[in-house]
Short mmCIF file of C-alpha atoms and ligand atoms in Angstrom, two decimals:
data_model
loop_
_atom_site.label_atom_id
_atom_site.label_comp_id
_atom_site.label_asym_id
_atom_site.label_seq_id
_atom_site.Cartn_x
_atom_site.Cartn_y
_atom_site.Cartn_z
CA MET T 52 73.33 -78.90 -24.03
CA ARG T 53 75.05 -75.77 -25.27
CA THR T 54 73.12 -76.92 -28.76
CA LEU T 55 69.81 -74.94 -28.80
CA VAL T 56 69.57 -74.14 -32.63
CA CYS T 57 70.11 -75.78 -35.81
CA SER T 58 73.49 -75.30 -37.10
CA LYS T 59 72.48 -75.06 -40.22
CA CYS T 60 68.97 -73.65 -40.70
CA GLY T 61 69.08 -71.73 -37.33
CA SER T 62 65.36 -72.98 -36.35
CA THR T 63 64.86 -74.47 -32.88
CA LEU T 64 65.40 -78.06 -31.53
CA LYS T 65 62.78 -80.78 -30.48
CA VAL T 66 63.23 -84.08 -28.67
CA GLU T 67 62.60 -87.21 -30.35
CA TYR T 68 62.39 -90.35 -28.64
CA SER T 69 63.49 -93.24 -30.84
CA ASP T 70 62.12 -96.23 -29.22
CA GLN T 71 58.16 -96.90 -29.01
CA VAL T 72 55.95 -94.84 -27.09
CA PRO T 73 55.05 -96.39 -23.91
CA PRO T 74 51.52 -97.52 -23.13
CA SER T 75 51.31 -94.75 -20.40
CA GLY T 76 52.97 -92.52 -18.51
CA ILE T 77 55.05 -89.31 -19.19
CA ARG T 78 58.52 -89.89 -20.72
CA LEU T 79 61.29 -87.70 -20.45
CA PRO T 80 64.66 -86.98 -21.89
CA LEU T 81 66.63 -87.87 -18.98
CA HIS T 82 69.06 -90.67 -18.29
CA ASN T 83 68.41 -91.13 -14.59
CA PRO T 84 65.12 -89.91 -14.09
CA SER T 85 65.29 -90.70 -10.10
CA ALA T 86 67.96 -88.35 -9.67
CA SER T 87 66.11 -85.40 -11.03
CA ILE T 88 66.36 -81.81 -9.45
CA THR T 89 62.63 -81.63 -8.26
CA LEU T 90 60.93 -79.21 -5.76
CA GLY T 91 57.66 -80.90 -6.07
CA GLU T 92 56.26 -79.22 -9.08
CA GLY T 93 53.22 -80.00 -10.94
CA ASN T 94 49.84 -81.84 -9.43
CA THR T 95 48.38 -78.08 -9.45
CA PRO T 96 45.06 -78.05 -8.43
CA ILE T 97 41.77 -77.62 -11.04
CA VAL T 98 39.09 -75.35 -9.68
CA GLU T 99 35.91 -74.53 -11.26
CA LEU T 100 35.35 -70.75 -11.73
CA PRO T 101 31.27 -70.43 -11.15
CA GLN T 102 31.19 -66.81 -11.42
CA SER T 103 33.41 -66.12 -13.91
CA GLY T 104 31.72 -68.91 -15.94
CA HIS T 105 28.34 -66.76 -15.44
CA ILE T 106 29.99 -63.58 -16.67
CA THR T 107 31.04 -65.36 -19.90
CA GLY T 108 28.26 -67.22 -19.99
CA LEU T 109 30.12 -70.89 -19.72
CA ASP T 110 28.28 -73.28 -17.58
CA ARG T 111 31.74 -75.27 -17.44
CA LEU T 112 34.72 -73.01 -16.86
CA PHE T 113 37.65 -74.59 -14.95
CA ALA T 114 41.31 -73.12 -14.17
CA LYS T 115 44.14 -74.92 -13.03
CA LEU T 116 46.15 -72.94 -10.61
CA GLU T 117 49.60 -73.18 -12.30
CA PHE T 118 50.76 -70.27 -9.55
CA ALA T 119 50.75 -73.23 -6.91
CA ASN T 120 53.48 -74.20 -8.30
CA PRO T 121 56.68 -74.39 -5.85
CA THR T 122 58.41 -70.69 -7.31
CA GLY T 123 54.46 -69.37 -7.88
CA SER T 124 54.57 -70.33 -11.51
CA TYR T 125 54.04 -72.78 -14.64
CA LYS T 126 57.84 -72.44 -15.46
CA ASP T 127 58.75 -75.11 -12.50
CA ARG T 128 58.09 -77.82 -14.58
CA GLY T 129 60.10 -76.78 -17.60
CA SER T 130 62.93 -75.50 -15.40
CA ALA T 131 62.86 -78.80 -13.13
CA VAL T 132 63.64 -80.98 -16.28
CA MET T 133 65.51 -78.42 -18.09
CA MET T 134 67.89 -78.47 -14.69
CA SER T 135 68.15 -82.16 -14.40
CA ALA T 136 69.56 -82.32 -17.82
CA ALA T 137 71.74 -79.44 -16.71
CA VAL T 138 73.16 -81.48 -13.83
CA GLU T 139 73.55 -84.83 -15.79
CA TYR T 140 75.68 -82.88 -18.49
CA GLY T 141 77.81 -81.85 -16.14
CA ALA T 142 76.61 -77.96 -15.50
CA THR T 143 78.05 -75.97 -12.77
CA GLU T 144 77.37 -72.27 -13.84
CA ILE T 145 74.42 -71.33 -16.20
CA VAL T 146 72.67 -68.03 -18.13
CA GLU T 147 69.66 -67.47 -18.60
CA ASP T 148 67.03 -64.21 -19.68
CA SER T 149 63.84 -64.07 -18.57
CA SER T 150 60.76 -61.57 -18.13
CA GLY T 151 61.22 -62.76 -14.45
CA ASN T 152 59.26 -65.54 -13.76
CA ALA T 153 61.44 -68.34 -15.75
CA GLY T 154 64.21 -66.54 -14.07
CA ALA T 155 63.45 -66.89 -10.74
CA SER T 156 62.11 -70.63 -11.38
CA VAL T 157 65.76 -71.62 -12.81
CA SER T 158 66.80 -69.91 -9.58
CA ALA T 159 65.53 -71.72 -7.67
CA TYR T 160 66.09 -75.01 -9.12
CA ALA T 161 69.95 -74.15 -9.75
CA ALA T 162 70.01 -73.36 -6.11
CA ARG T 163 68.73 -76.99 -5.48
CA ALA T 164 71.12 -78.26 -8.12
CA GLY T 165 74.06 -76.50 -6.64
CA ILE T 166 74.52 -74.46 -9.94
CA GLN T 167 75.32 -70.81 -10.23
CA ALA T 168 72.79 -69.04 -12.10
CA HIS T 169 73.37 -65.71 -14.12
CA ILE T 170 69.73 -64.04 -14.95
CA PHE T 171 69.39 -61.05 -16.95
CA ALA T 172 65.81 -59.59 -16.90
CA PRO T 173 64.78 -56.06 -17.78
CA GLU T 174 65.28 -53.84 -15.18
CA SER T 175 61.69 -52.16 -15.30
CA ALA T 176 60.61 -56.35 -14.36
CA PRO T 177 58.32 -56.09 -11.45
CA PRO T 178 60.46 -55.59 -8.37
CA ALA T 179 59.05 -58.81 -6.78
CA LYS T 180 60.15 -61.07 -9.71
CA LEU T 181 63.27 -59.41 -9.53
CA GLN T 182 63.56 -59.93 -5.76
CA GLN T 183 62.87 -63.78 -6.03
CA ILE T 184 65.78 -64.19 -8.72
CA SER T 185 68.36 -62.75 -5.97
CA VAL T 186 66.70 -64.39 -3.12
CA TYR T 187 67.65 -67.98 -4.50
CA GLY T 188 71.31 -66.69 -5.04
CA ALA T 189 71.20 -66.48 -8.48
CA LYS T 190 73.37 -63.49 -10.01
CA LEU T 191 70.73 -61.00 -11.23
CA HIS T 192 71.79 -59.01 -14.44
CA PRO T 193 69.34 -56.11 -14.69
CA VAL T 194 69.55 -54.67 -18.23
CA PRO T 195 67.76 -51.50 -19.47
CA GLY T 196 65.21 -51.43 -22.29
CA PRO T 197 62.65 -54.01 -23.69
CA ARG T 198 62.81 -57.55 -22.84
CA ALA T 199 65.10 -58.09 -26.03
CA ALA T 200 67.81 -56.41 -24.99
CA ALA T 201 68.11 -58.96 -21.79
CA THR T 202 68.32 -61.80 -24.26
CA THR T 203 71.02 -60.05 -26.32
CA SER T 204 73.27 -59.31 -22.94
CA ALA T 205 72.71 -62.69 -22.30
CA ARG T 206 73.90 -63.96 -25.61
CA THR T 207 77.11 -61.77 -25.20
CA PHE T 208 77.96 -62.70 -21.87
CA VAL T 209 77.60 -66.31 -22.87
CA LYS T 210 80.19 -65.56 -25.28
CA GLU T 211 82.50 -63.65 -23.11
CA LYS T 212 82.62 -66.04 -20.53
CA ASN T 213 82.03 -69.30 -22.52
CA LEU T 214 79.00 -70.37 -20.18
CA ILE T 215 76.33 -72.71 -20.78
CA TYR T 216 73.34 -70.75 -22.07
CA LEU T 217 69.99 -72.44 -20.73
CA SER T 218 67.74 -70.42 -21.95
CA HIS T 219 64.09 -71.74 -21.67
CA THR T 220 62.53 -70.41 -24.59
CA LEU T 221 65.09 -72.38 -26.85
CA SER T 222 65.85 -75.29 -24.81
CA PRO T 223 63.77 -78.30 -25.70
CA PHE T 224 64.28 -79.97 -22.41
CA PHE T 225 62.20 -76.97 -20.71
CA THR T 226 59.37 -77.90 -23.19
CA GLU T 227 59.39 -81.53 -22.39
CA GLY T 228 59.10 -80.76 -18.61
CA ILE T 229 55.69 -78.39 -19.63
CA LYS T 230 53.96 -81.41 -20.66
CA SER T 231 53.22 -83.03 -17.40
CA PHE T 232 50.50 -80.03 -17.74
CA SER T 233 48.38 -82.04 -20.08
CA TYR T 234 48.95 -85.58 -18.05
CA GLU T 235 47.49 -84.31 -15.12
CA VAL T 236 44.68 -82.62 -17.10
CA ALA T 237 44.06 -86.31 -18.32
CA THR T 238 43.68 -87.46 -15.07
CA GLN T 239 42.20 -84.56 -12.93
CA MET T 240 39.50 -84.02 -15.69
CA CYS T 241 38.84 -87.66 -16.84
CA ASN T 242 35.21 -87.49 -16.28
CA ASP T 243 34.60 -84.26 -18.22
CA LEU T 244 37.71 -83.38 -20.55
CA PRO T 245 38.35 -79.76 -21.70
CA ASP T 246 36.77 -79.30 -25.43
CA HIS T 247 39.29 -76.12 -25.15
CA VAL T 248 42.34 -74.83 -22.99
CA VAL T 249 43.35 -71.31 -23.42
CA PHE T 250 46.54 -69.94 -23.00
CA PRO T 251 48.64 -66.36 -22.70
CA VAL T 252 51.22 -66.78 -25.10
CA GLY T 253 54.78 -65.10 -25.26
CA ASN T 254 57.39 -67.36 -26.43
CA GLY T 255 55.03 -70.34 -26.47
CA SER T 256 56.96 -72.67 -24.55
CA LEU T 257 53.40 -73.59 -22.45
CA PHE T 258 51.55 -73.31 -25.78
CA ILE T 259 53.62 -75.90 -27.05
CA GLY T 260 54.71 -77.57 -24.54
CA ALA T 261 50.95 -78.77 -23.67
CA PHE T 262 50.23 -79.54 -27.20
CA LYS T 263 53.05 -82.20 -27.18
CA GLY T 264 51.87 -83.63 -24.11
CA PHE T 265 48.26 -84.13 -25.16
CA GLU T 266 49.71 -85.22 -28.71
CA GLU T 267 51.10 -88.36 -26.79
CA LEU T 268 48.19 -88.90 -24.60
CA VAL T 269 46.14 -89.09 -27.94
CA LYS T 270 48.83 -91.66 -29.11
CA GLN T 271 48.92 -93.52 -25.66
CA GLY T 272 45.07 -93.87 -26.30
CA ARG T 273 44.29 -91.91 -23.07
CA MET T 274 42.43 -89.06 -24.51
CA PRO T 275 39.89 -89.32 -27.43
CA ARG T 276 41.32 -85.92 -29.23
CA ILE T 277 43.48 -82.97 -28.23
CA PRO T 278 41.52 -79.98 -27.01
CA ARG T 279 40.99 -77.20 -29.12
CA LEU T 280 44.23 -74.95 -27.99
CA HIS T 281 43.67 -70.90 -28.33
CA ILE T 282 46.55 -68.40 -27.81
CA VAL T 283 45.68 -65.06 -26.57
CA GLN T 284 48.49 -62.05 -26.67
CA SER T 285 48.35 -58.25 -25.69
CA THR T 286 46.97 -55.73 -28.63
CA SER T 287 50.21 -54.07 -27.58
CA VAL T 288 52.58 -57.15 -28.87
CA MET T 289 51.09 -59.57 -30.91
CA PRO T 290 53.43 -61.19 -33.45
CA VAL T 291 51.87 -64.73 -32.91
CA VAL T 292 48.37 -63.58 -33.64
CA SER T 293 49.34 -61.41 -36.22
CA ALA T 294 51.00 -64.14 -38.25
CA ILE T 295 48.06 -66.24 -37.54
CA LYS T 296 45.26 -64.11 -37.97
CA ASN T 297 46.79 -62.02 -40.43
CA GLU T 298 45.67 -59.25 -38.56
CA PRO T 299 48.38 -55.98 -39.06
CA TRP T 300 51.01 -55.59 -36.49
CA SER T 301 54.45 -55.20 -36.72
CA LEU T 302 57.55 -54.62 -34.19
CA ASP T 303 57.72 -51.40 -34.71
CA MET T 304 53.83 -51.10 -32.97
CA ALA T 305 55.35 -52.51 -30.20
CA ASP T 306 54.09 -50.88 -27.01
CA HIS T 307 53.97 -51.23 -23.01
CA THR T 308 51.50 -54.05 -22.07
CA VAL T 309 50.82 -54.79 -18.00
CA ALA T 310 51.17 -58.32 -19.24
CA GLY T 311 54.81 -58.48 -19.48
CA GLY T 312 55.31 -62.07 -19.65
CA ILE T 313 54.34 -62.34 -22.71
CA SER T 314 55.58 -59.02 -24.04
CA VAL T 315 57.69 -60.88 -26.51
CA VAL T 316 58.30 -59.51 -30.03
CA ASP T 317 59.87 -61.99 -31.63
CA PRO T 318 59.22 -65.50 -30.56
CA PRO T 319 61.66 -68.22 -31.91
CA HIS T 320 58.86 -70.84 -32.08
CA ILE T 321 56.53 -68.53 -34.10
CA HIS T 322 56.35 -70.73 -36.80
CA ARG T 323 55.28 -73.80 -34.47
CA MET T 324 52.33 -72.09 -33.22
CA GLY T 325 50.27 -71.52 -36.56
CA PRO T 326 50.22 -74.99 -37.27
CA ILE T 327 48.91 -76.06 -33.45
CA VAL T 328 45.84 -73.91 -33.83
CA GLU T 329 45.19 -75.50 -37.26
CA ALA T 330 45.43 -78.77 -36.21
CA THR T 331 43.34 -78.32 -32.85
CA GLY T 332 40.98 -76.32 -34.71
CA GLY T 333 41.69 -73.27 -32.30
CA ASP T 334 41.97 -69.88 -32.13
CA ALA T 335 44.06 -66.53 -31.38
CA VAL T 336 42.88 -63.47 -30.29
CA ALA T 337 44.59 -60.11 -29.12
CA VAL T 338 43.35 -58.00 -26.13
CA SER T 339 43.44 -54.54 -24.50
CA ASP T 340 45.21 -53.65 -21.33
CA GLU T 341 41.66 -52.51 -20.07
CA SER T 342 40.53 -55.93 -20.24
CA ILE T 343 43.34 -58.19 -18.73
CA VAL T 344 43.09 -55.48 -15.72
CA ARG T 345 39.28 -55.62 -15.41
CA TRP T 346 40.02 -59.70 -15.58
CA GLN T 347 42.45 -59.49 -12.84
CA LYS T 348 39.90 -57.83 -10.53
CA ILE T 349 37.01 -60.02 -11.53
CA LEU T 350 39.22 -63.15 -10.61
CA ALA T 351 40.52 -61.78 -7.47
CA GLU T 352 36.82 -60.42 -6.21
CA LYS T 353 34.84 -63.02 -7.42
CA GLU T 354 36.78 -65.87 -7.04
CA GLY T 355 39.31 -65.73 -5.00
CA VAL T 356 41.97 -66.21 -7.12
CA PHE T 357 44.71 -63.79 -7.58
CA ALA T 358 46.41 -63.72 -11.12
CA GLU T 359 49.13 -61.89 -12.32
CA PRO T 360 48.16 -60.00 -15.32
CA THR T 361 49.61 -61.75 -17.61
CA SER T 362 47.68 -64.43 -16.62
CA SER T 363 44.25 -62.78 -16.54
CA ALA T 364 45.02 -61.62 -19.84
CA ALA T 365 44.09 -65.27 -20.92
CA PHE T 366 40.42 -64.64 -19.32
CA ALA T 367 40.26 -61.60 -21.18
CA GLY T 368 40.88 -63.89 -24.36
CA LEU T 369 38.09 -66.36 -23.40
CA GLU T 370 35.68 -63.75 -23.27
CA SER T 371 36.42 -62.39 -27.05
CA LEU T 372 36.87 -65.96 -28.11
CA ILE T 373 33.08 -66.76 -26.72
CA GLN T 374 31.92 -63.57 -28.69
CA ARG T 375 33.15 -64.58 -31.78
CA GLU T 376 31.88 -68.01 -31.75
CA SER T 377 35.32 -69.94 -31.54
CA ILE T 378 34.14 -71.33 -28.09
CA GLY T 379 30.57 -72.39 -27.80
CA ARG T 380 28.86 -71.98 -24.42
CA ASP T 381 28.09 -75.25 -23.66
CA ASP T 382 31.64 -76.20 -24.07
CA THR T 383 33.83 -77.55 -21.25
CA VAL T 384 36.83 -74.45 -20.84
CA LEU T 385 39.77 -75.08 -19.14
CA VAL T 386 42.47 -71.93 -18.59
CA PRO T 387 45.44 -72.29 -16.77
CA VAL T 388 46.19 -69.65 -13.70
CA THR T 389 49.65 -69.42 -15.16
CA GLY T 390 51.85 -66.85 -12.59
CA PHE T 391 50.60 -65.29 -8.70
CA GLY T 392 49.06 -62.49 -8.34
CA LEU T 393 51.80 -60.89 -5.60
CA LYS T 394 54.33 -61.20 -8.59
CA ASP T 395 52.99 -58.05 -10.28
CA ALA T 396 50.48 -56.47 -8.08
CA PRO T 397 48.69 -53.94 -8.72
CA PRO T 398 49.15 -50.80 -7.01
CA HIS T 399 46.77 -49.68 -4.18
C1 PLP L 611 52.80 -65.89 -15.65
C2 PLP L 611 53.33 -66.23 -17.21
N1 PLP L 611 52.26 -66.62 -17.66
C3 PLP L 611 52.81 -66.82 -19.39
C4 PLP L 611 53.75 -66.65 -19.80
C5 PLP L 611 53.86 -67.07 -21.45
O1 PLP L 611 54.46 -68.11 -21.85
P1 PLP L 611 55.78 -68.49 -22.57
O2 PLP L 611 56.56 -67.69 -23.11
O3 PLP L 611 55.97 -69.97 -22.61
O4 PLP L 611 54.26 -68.60 -23.78
C6 PLP L 611 54.98 -65.96 -19.03
C7 PLP L 611 55.89 -65.78 -19.49
O5 PLP L 611 56.78 -65.24 -18.96
C8 PLP L 611 54.15 -65.99 -17.90
O6 PLP L 611 55.33 -65.68 -16.70
#
């Protein structure tokens, strides 16, 4: 629980199971899953998006409404498992840093578990996300400056107070919780499995967790193959796209983006994402703020789906991926709508 990176090489850790993969069903790294901390996360709906399909030229475009999770974002899948592991470990007070959604999610699950949470978030994060953190009774530590400053402050606080750093970006328990996304896709879309899944990517916990879930499903014989997994970032902050596609981008080029949830300049799992894109035949693309805002409007006005900008970025990316023929017009495509629009609403 306290060890988040390898003490020798500094790289992030993965959960490995020593016994055989069971023939069906998700396996989680918990000793007592029946006592786990849950708020009913998961089992989010998948809906067809006919208008957006028409605009992009796709016959079969589907969205998994991850904002239907208890705190309004996909993060609850990871928080449920991470917090359950923290309870098993005997944690009573934890520290986390976040651009907002993970902080809100961890706060809710900490409240449920009776654990005191300290959440470090940029003071410039959307007010609704900061309010949500406080509502659950977590101690909010607003940090001036960019997202990375919140991480630095959290780490300093952990050292000073000798607390547990329950970082959702580093904890392998969080990634394991995300696997449920893929298990649901396999069940809900069993008659028309997606050829592609398009993700908004910051730290990559959703992307990596979903891959792990799909990998298990293929090993269990429940899916014939892993869908092509695609990465979307903002042109303002695109370290992963730059690393995968050799596109010019460096830290000093980082700029503000409306997609705050994917504004991560130095993702710790960056080395794990390129191989996943390659292994699944996916692609990686960066999109402008203009196209992100345009897609937030399209989704709301044409589909009744209110996504936050970080989530609509995936649809802007989808459009580019179709244009560059990484996604064919006859293919079945799934996009997770990762966070609810009211968390980061446009000014009216
Ligand atoms: C709504 C939303 N979508 C996507 C992401 C990106 O997730 P990850 O950092 O796991 O790549 C975030 C991260 O905060 C988010 O809040």
